[in-house]
mmCIF file of C-alpha atoms in Angstrom:
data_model
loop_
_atom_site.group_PDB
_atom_site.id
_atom_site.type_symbol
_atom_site.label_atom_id
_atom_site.label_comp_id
_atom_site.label_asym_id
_atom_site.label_seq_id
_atom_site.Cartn_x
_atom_site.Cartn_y
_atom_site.Cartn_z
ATOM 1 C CA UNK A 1065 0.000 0.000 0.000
ATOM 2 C CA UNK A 1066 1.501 3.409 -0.913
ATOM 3 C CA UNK A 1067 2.578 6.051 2.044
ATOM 4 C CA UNK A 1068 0.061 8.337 0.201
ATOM 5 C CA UNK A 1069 -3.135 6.250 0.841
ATOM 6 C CA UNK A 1070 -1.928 5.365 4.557
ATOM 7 C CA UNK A 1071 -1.837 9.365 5.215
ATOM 8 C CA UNK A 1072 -5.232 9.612 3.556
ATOM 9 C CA UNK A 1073 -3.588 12.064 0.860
ATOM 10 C CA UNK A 1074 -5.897 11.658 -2.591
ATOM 11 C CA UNK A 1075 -2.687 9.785 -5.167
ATOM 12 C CA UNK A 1076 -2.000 12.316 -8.099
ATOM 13 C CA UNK A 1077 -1.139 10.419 -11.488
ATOM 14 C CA UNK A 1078 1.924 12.437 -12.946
ATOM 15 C CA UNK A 1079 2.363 12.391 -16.245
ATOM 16 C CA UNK A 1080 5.952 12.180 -18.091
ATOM 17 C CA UNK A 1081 4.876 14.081 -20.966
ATOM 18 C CA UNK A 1082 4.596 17.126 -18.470
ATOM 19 C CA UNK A 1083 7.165 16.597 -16.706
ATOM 20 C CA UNK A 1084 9.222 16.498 -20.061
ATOM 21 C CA UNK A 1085 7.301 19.734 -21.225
ATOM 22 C CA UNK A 1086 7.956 21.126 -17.979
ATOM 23 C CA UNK A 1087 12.186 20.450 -17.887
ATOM 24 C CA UNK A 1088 12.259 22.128 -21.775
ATOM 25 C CA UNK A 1089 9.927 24.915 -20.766
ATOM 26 C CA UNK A 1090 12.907 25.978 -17.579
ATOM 27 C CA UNK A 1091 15.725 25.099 -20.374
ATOM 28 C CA UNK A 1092 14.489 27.340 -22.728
ATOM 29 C CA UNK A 1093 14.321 30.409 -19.689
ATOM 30 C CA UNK A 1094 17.186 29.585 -18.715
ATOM 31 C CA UNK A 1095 18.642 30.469 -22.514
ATOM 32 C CA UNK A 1096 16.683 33.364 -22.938
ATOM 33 C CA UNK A 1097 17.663 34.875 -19.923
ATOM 34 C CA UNK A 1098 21.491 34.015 -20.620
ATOM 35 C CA UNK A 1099 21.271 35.449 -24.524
ATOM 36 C CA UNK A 1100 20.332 39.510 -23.472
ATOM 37 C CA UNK A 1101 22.094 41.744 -21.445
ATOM 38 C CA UNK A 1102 21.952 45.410 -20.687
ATOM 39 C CA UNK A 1103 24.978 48.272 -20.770
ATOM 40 C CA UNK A 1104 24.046 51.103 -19.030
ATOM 41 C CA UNK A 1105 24.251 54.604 -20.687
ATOM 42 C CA UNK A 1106 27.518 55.608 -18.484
ATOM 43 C CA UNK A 1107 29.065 51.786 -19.434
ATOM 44 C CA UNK A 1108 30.536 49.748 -22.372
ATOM 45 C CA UNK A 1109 30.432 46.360 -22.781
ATOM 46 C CA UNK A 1110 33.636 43.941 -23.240
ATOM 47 C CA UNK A 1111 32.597 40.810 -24.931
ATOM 48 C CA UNK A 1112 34.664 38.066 -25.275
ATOM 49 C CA UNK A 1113 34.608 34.419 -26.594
ATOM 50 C CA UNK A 1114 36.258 31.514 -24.446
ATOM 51 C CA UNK A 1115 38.186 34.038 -22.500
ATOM 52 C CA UNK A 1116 39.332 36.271 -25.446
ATOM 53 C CA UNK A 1117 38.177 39.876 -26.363
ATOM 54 C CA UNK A 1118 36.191 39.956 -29.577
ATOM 55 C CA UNK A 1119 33.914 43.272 -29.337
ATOM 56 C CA UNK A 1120 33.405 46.596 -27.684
ATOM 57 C CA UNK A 1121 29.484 47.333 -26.857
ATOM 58 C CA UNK A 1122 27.632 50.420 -26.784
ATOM 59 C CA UNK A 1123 24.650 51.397 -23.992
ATOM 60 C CA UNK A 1124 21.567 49.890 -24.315
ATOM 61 C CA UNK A 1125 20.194 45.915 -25.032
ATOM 62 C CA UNK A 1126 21.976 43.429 -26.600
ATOM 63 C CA UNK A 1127 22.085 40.030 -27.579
ATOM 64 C CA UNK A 1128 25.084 37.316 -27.215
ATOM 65 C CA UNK A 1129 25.222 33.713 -27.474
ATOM 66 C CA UNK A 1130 24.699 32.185 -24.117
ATOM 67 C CA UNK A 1131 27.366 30.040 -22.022
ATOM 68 C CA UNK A 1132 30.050 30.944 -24.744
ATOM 69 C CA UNK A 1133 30.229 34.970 -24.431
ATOM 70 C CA UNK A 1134 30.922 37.097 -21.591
ATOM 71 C CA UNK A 1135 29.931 40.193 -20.609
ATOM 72 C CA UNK A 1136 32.213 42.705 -18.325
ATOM 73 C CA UNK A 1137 30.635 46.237 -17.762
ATOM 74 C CA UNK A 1138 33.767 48.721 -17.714
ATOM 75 C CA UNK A 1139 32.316 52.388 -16.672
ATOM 76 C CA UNK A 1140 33.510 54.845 -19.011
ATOM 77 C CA UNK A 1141 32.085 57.960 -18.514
ATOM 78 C CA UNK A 1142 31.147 59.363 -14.885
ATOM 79 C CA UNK A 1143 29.871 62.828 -15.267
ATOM 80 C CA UNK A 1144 31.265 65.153 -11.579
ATOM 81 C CA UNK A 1145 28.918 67.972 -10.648
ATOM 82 C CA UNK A 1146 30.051 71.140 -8.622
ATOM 83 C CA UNK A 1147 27.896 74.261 -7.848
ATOM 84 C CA UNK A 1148 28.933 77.163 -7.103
ATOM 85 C CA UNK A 1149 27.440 79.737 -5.140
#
């Protein structure tokens, strides 16, 4: 007898399609969320490919290929503000 009918807990068929549907839906997130990323308008973007450099990014939202391109954020521009009087 399973644990779930001694506890009185109602036995829930599970599916493998689903569960197959389910594993592809959090891989494909997980890609999307790797393949954008955002420079910020006082930033530039070093990209490079298996550890070497390969391009210089601009501000805004861009796209690289995910788990083979990194991203490092190098601020470039810092605008100092003094009043006077």
């Amino acid at each position: 007898m399973p644990l779930a009918d001694e506890l009185g807990f109602p036995s829930i068929p599970i599916n493998k399609k689903w569960i197959g549907l389910a594993v592809l839906g959090i891989i494909i997130i997980v890609v999307l969320a790797a393949l954008f990323y955002s420079i910020g308008p006082e930033e530039l973007g070093v990209i490079r490919r298996f550890g070497r450099y390969v391009r210089t990014t601009q501000p805004g939202l861009h796209v690289k290929a995910p788990f083979v391109e990194t991203v490092t954020k190098v601020r470039v521009l810092h605008v100092f503000k003094e009043e006077f009087g």
